Amino acid sequence: MRFALAPEQRDFAGSLRKMCDAAGTPGLVRAWAAGEHRGGRALIRQLAGAGALSLAIAEEYGGMGAQPADLVVAAQEFGRAAVPGPLVETAAAIPALLQRLSEDGPARQWLGGLAEGRELATLAFEPGLPALDADIAEVVLLADDDRLYTAHRGERVHSIDPARRLYDVIADDLVAEGDSVRKALAAAFDAGALAAAAQLLGAGRALLDAAVAYAKQRRQFGKPIGQYQAVKHQLANVLIALDMAEPLLLRAALTMDGPDRARDVSAAKIACSDAAHRAARTALQVHGAIGYTAEYDLSLWLTKVTALRSAWGTADYHRGRVADALRSPSRNHTGVRP
């Protein structure tokens, strides 16, 4: 089976990339990490105006009702530009959660604002797990087994990526309870893991582009280091890893409504995490000492990849889900505990 994007999807990705490039995302990421969100939120509203945040939201709630593959296209561009904010939660996980609850009151209350970029949303999957950007998100949710609550932020939790501002959250009002919450949380987790995998793939491609550009400029022994075979091989291996991960990502997008959802999402998360990690290591090796400095833009993608590799399920967790699915192919492994 051949997985390839349609021309309309490639054009959509190109338009999002132009918006992010024009906004100067490295500056926005640094400002976001320092607690200044105006520029980042302005970009998020612009992306929402292009439809990037409403793809997973049904038309009846003010969204576009697009396919998961379209969301994957957008999430890759978020990762390529290192756009800050709880975009995985706002654009993927929480729409999947709210639209699968037995009652649609919460979906009607919140999804319109998320689709338009007026509001951001975040989610903790269980007490004790942190929520991203709970200090600025208008919708903060906390899941506890088969119960879903609104919540407010607690203490800040350290992240290796300064732009990923994590907070403990404290439950407030009950939103919904019952078996529909448990099933909706499983779908929300897989939607979030898929979007995180797409972000990792996009970030990996940005790191490869940065490494190739630097290899053409940096000179050793009188010529660019990109002319040395050892460097070429490293960069080629990164490209192969990224290109091999992409079909798994698109496959997972196509099976989001099928019995193999959990297996395919986990396979995509593993492949995209490994490919992005290889891209980060190679980019750092090509850049040398300057790549370690916080002032150099490469560091923004290095820390983002490092953080996202363990977000939405660690490698061990996702490998376990794939192994369980292969041992018991008749079961749909939809556990959400990372």
Tab-separated table of N, CA and C in Angstrom, residues 103-159:
chain	number	residue	atom	x	y	z
A	103	GLU	N	-23.068	12.440	26.813
A	103	GLU	CA	-23.800	13.699	26.717
A	103	GLU	C	-22.960	14.698	25.929
A	104	ASP	N	-23.618	15.547	25.123
A	104	ASP	CA	-22.859	16.453	24.265
A	104	ASP	C	-22.806	17.875	24.794
A	105	GLY	N	-23.260	18.090	26.023
A	105	GLY	CA	-23.206	19.439	26.595
A	105	GLY	C	-21.796	20.012	26.654
A	106	PRO	N	-20.808	19.269	27.189
A	106	PRO	CA	-19.436	19.799	27.219
A	106	PRO	C	-18.888	20.099	25.828
A	107	ALA	N	-19.198	19.241	24.840
A	107	ALA	CA	-18.714	19.492	23.476
A	107	ALA	C	-19.290	20.794	22.938
A	108	ARG	N	-20.568	21.023	23.140
A	108	ARG	CA	-21.199	22.262	22.660
A	108	ARG	C	-20.688	23.479	23.423
A	109	GLN	N	-20.304	23.287	24.661
A	109	GLN	CA	-19.834	24.407	25.476
A	109	GLN	C	-18.442	24.856	25.076
A	110	TRP	N	-17.564	23.916	24.748
A	110	TRP	CA	-16.150	24.264	24.606
A	110	TRP	C	-15.579	24.156	23.195
A	111	LEU	N	-16.073	23.256	22.369
A	111	LEU	CA	-15.378	22.973	21.122
A	111	LEU	C	-15.395	24.149	20.149
A	112	GLY	N	-16.445	24.957	20.156
A	112	GLY	CA	-16.469	26.114	19.261
A	112	GLY	C	-15.328	27.067	19.530
A	113	GLY	N	-15.058	27.343	20.801
A	113	GLY	CA	-13.947	28.227	21.153
A	113	GLY	C	-12.599	27.648	20.796
A	114	LEU	N	-12.465	26.322	20.926
A	114	LEU	CA	-11.200	25.681	20.558
A	114	LEU	C	-10.989	25.743	19.053
A	115	ALA	N	-12.048	25.511	18.282
A	115	ALA	CA	-11.937	25.520	16.825
A	115	ALA	C	-11.501	26.887	16.313
A	116	GLU	N	-11.961	27.948	16.953
A	116	GLU	CA	-11.647	29.302	16.504
A	116	GLU	C	-10.337	29.831	17.077
A	117	GLY	N	-9.711	29.090	17.982
A	117	GLY	CA	-8.473	29.554	18.576
A	117	GLY	C	-8.662	30.580	19.663
A	118	ARG	N	-9.917	30.865	20.042
A	118	ARG	CA	-10.169	31.824	21.114
A	118	ARG	C	-9.785	31.245	22.466
A	119	GLU	N	-9.856	29.933	22.590
A	119	GLU	CA	-9.555	29.261	23.836
A	119	GLU	C	-8.569	28.126	23.588
A	120	LEU	N	-7.790	27.822	24.609
A	120	LEU	CA	-6.903	26.669	24.597
A	120	LEU	C	-7.374	25.690	25.664
A	121	ALA	N	-7.059	24.423	25.466
A	121	ALA	CA	-7.497	23.391	26.395
A	121	ALA	C	-6.331	22.479	26.734
A	122	THR	N	-6.381	21.928	27.932
A	122	THR	CA	-5.359	20.985	28.354
A	122	THR	C	-6.001	19.913	29.211
A	123	LEU	N	-5.249	18.834	29.449
A	123	LEU	CA	-5.839	17.645	30.056
A	123	LEU	C	-4.782	16.864	30.820
A	124	ALA	N	-5.145	16.416	32.030
A	124	ALA	CA	-4.350	15.433	32.774
A	124	ALA	C	-5.133	14.138	32.807
A	125	PHE	N	-4.497	13.036	32.439
A	125	PHE	CA	-5.220	11.780	32.294
A	125	PHE	C	-5.513	11.090	33.616
A	126	GLU	N	-4.872	11.501	34.681
A	126	GLU	CA	-5.184	10.959	35.988
A	126	GLU	C	-4.561	11.855	37.047
A	127	PRO	N	-5.072	11.805	38.281
A	127	PRO	CA	-4.465	12.622	39.341
A	127	PRO	C	-2.981	12.290	39.490
A	128	GLY	N	-2.189	13.323	39.611
A	128	GLY	CA	-0.744	13.142	39.733
A	128	GLY	C	0.015	13.337	38.444
A	129	LEU	N	-0.668	13.239	37.304
A	129	LEU	CA	-0.023	13.533	36.028
A	129	LEU	C	-0.186	15.015	35.713
A	130	PRO	N	0.836	15.663	35.174
A	130	PRO	CA	0.739	17.104	34.915
A	130	PRO	C	-0.039	17.403	33.643
A	131	ALA	N	-0.497	18.636	33.555
A	131	ALA	CA	-1.179	19.143	32.367
A	131	ALA	C	-0.354	20.280	31.781
A	132	LEU	N	-0.283	20.320	30.467
A	132	LEU	CA	0.526	21.319	29.769
A	132	LEU	C	-0.191	22.668	29.752
A	133	ASP	N	0.539	23.719	30.140
A	133	ASP	CA	0.037	25.101	30.069
A	133	ASP	C	-1.289	25.288	30.801
A	134	ALA	N	-1.412	24.633	31.941
A	134	ALA	CA	-2.640	24.789	32.727
A	134	ALA	C	-2.775	26.185	33.305
A	135	ASP	N	-1.709	26.978	33.262
A	135	ASP	CA	-1.793	28.340	33.794
A	135	ASP	C	-2.511	29.293	32.852
A	136	ILE	N	-2.560	28.965	31.556
A	136	ILE	CA	-3.188	29.890	30.602
A	136	ILE	C	-4.357	29.276	29.854
A	137	ALA	N	-4.516	27.965	29.909
A	137	ALA	CA	-5.606	27.314	29.175
A	137	ALA	C	-6.949	27.686	29.799
A	138	GLU	N	-7.905	28.010	28.935
A	138	GLU	CA	-9.247	28.334	29.422
A	138	GLU	C	-10.023	27.096	29.840
A	139	VAL	N	-9.708	25.952	29.239
A	139	VAL	CA	-10.360	24.680	29.575
A	139	VAL	C	-9.300	23.748	30.134
A	140	VAL	N	-9.405	23.422	31.404
A	140	VAL	CA	-8.476	22.505	32.066
A	140	VAL	C	-9.294	21.331	32.596
A	141	LEU	N	-8.964	20.122	32.140
A	141	LEU	CA	-9.712	18.929	32.509
A	141	LEU	C	-8.803	17.924	33.205
A	142	LEU	N	-9.405	17.172	34.110
A	142	LEU	CA	-8.697	16.127	34.844
A	142	LEU	C	-9.537	14.865	34.817
A	143	ALA	N	-8.938	13.762	34.390
A	143	ALA	CA	-9.623	12.474	34.374
A	143	ALA	C	-9.206	11.660	35.588
A	144	ASP	N	-10.169	10.933	36.150
A	144	ASP	CA	-9.898	10.045	37.276
A	144	ASP	C	-10.716	8.782	37.053
A	145	ASP	N	-10.105	7.787	36.414
A	145	ASP	CA	-10.769	6.533	36.058
A	145	ASP	C	-11.950	6.811	35.127
A	146	ASP	N	-13.181	6.697	35.614
A	146	ASP	CA	-14.344	6.925	34.757
A	146	ASP	C	-15.036	8.253	35.062
A	147	ARG	N	-14.295	9.185	35.620
A	147	ARG	CA	-14.838	10.512	35.915
A	147	ARG	C	-13.991	11.581	35.247
A	148	LEU	N	-14.652	12.625	34.802
A	148	LEU	CA	-13.984	13.753	34.172
A	148	LEU	C	-14.386	15.019	34.909
A	149	TYR	N	-13.379	15.805	35.309
A	149	TYR	CA	-13.609	17.021	36.077
A	149	TYR	C	-13.007	18.227	35.358
A	150	THR	N	-13.584	19.401	35.601
A	150	THR	CA	-12.837	20.625	35.342
A	150	THR	C	-11.811	20.751	36.458
A	151	ALA	N	-10.768	21.524	36.217
A	151	ALA	CA	-9.677	21.593	37.190
A	151	ALA	C	-9.004	22.954	37.118
A	152	HIS	N	-8.157	23.211	38.097
A	152	HIS	CA	-7.339	24.424	38.092
A	152	HIS	C	-5.893	24.036	38.401
A	153	ARG	N	-4.999	24.911	38.064
A	153	ARG	CA	-3.576	24.580	38.162
A	153	ARG	C	-3.110	24.519	39.615
A	154	GLY	N	-2.096	23.670	39.829
A	154	GLY	CA	-1.418	23.597	41.108
A	154	GLY	C	0.029	24.047	40.955
A	155	GLU	N	0.950	23.260	41.497
A	155	GLU	CA	2.361	23.586	41.429
A	155	GLU	C	2.927	23.277	40.048
A	156	ARG	N	3.930	24.056	39.653
A	156	ARG	CA	4.576	23.806	38.370
A	156	ARG	C	5.509	22.612	38.477
A	157	VAL	N	5.582	21.841	37.389
A	157	VAL	CA	6.410	20.634	37.300
A	157	VAL	C	7.521	20.893	36.291
A	158	HIS	N	8.727	20.478	36.616
A	158	HIS	CA	9.874	20.730	35.729
A	158	HIS	C	9.750	19.928	34.441
A	159	SER	N	10.122	20.561	33.324
A	159	SER	CA	10.238	19.892	32.035
A	159	SER	C	11.591	20.239	31.430
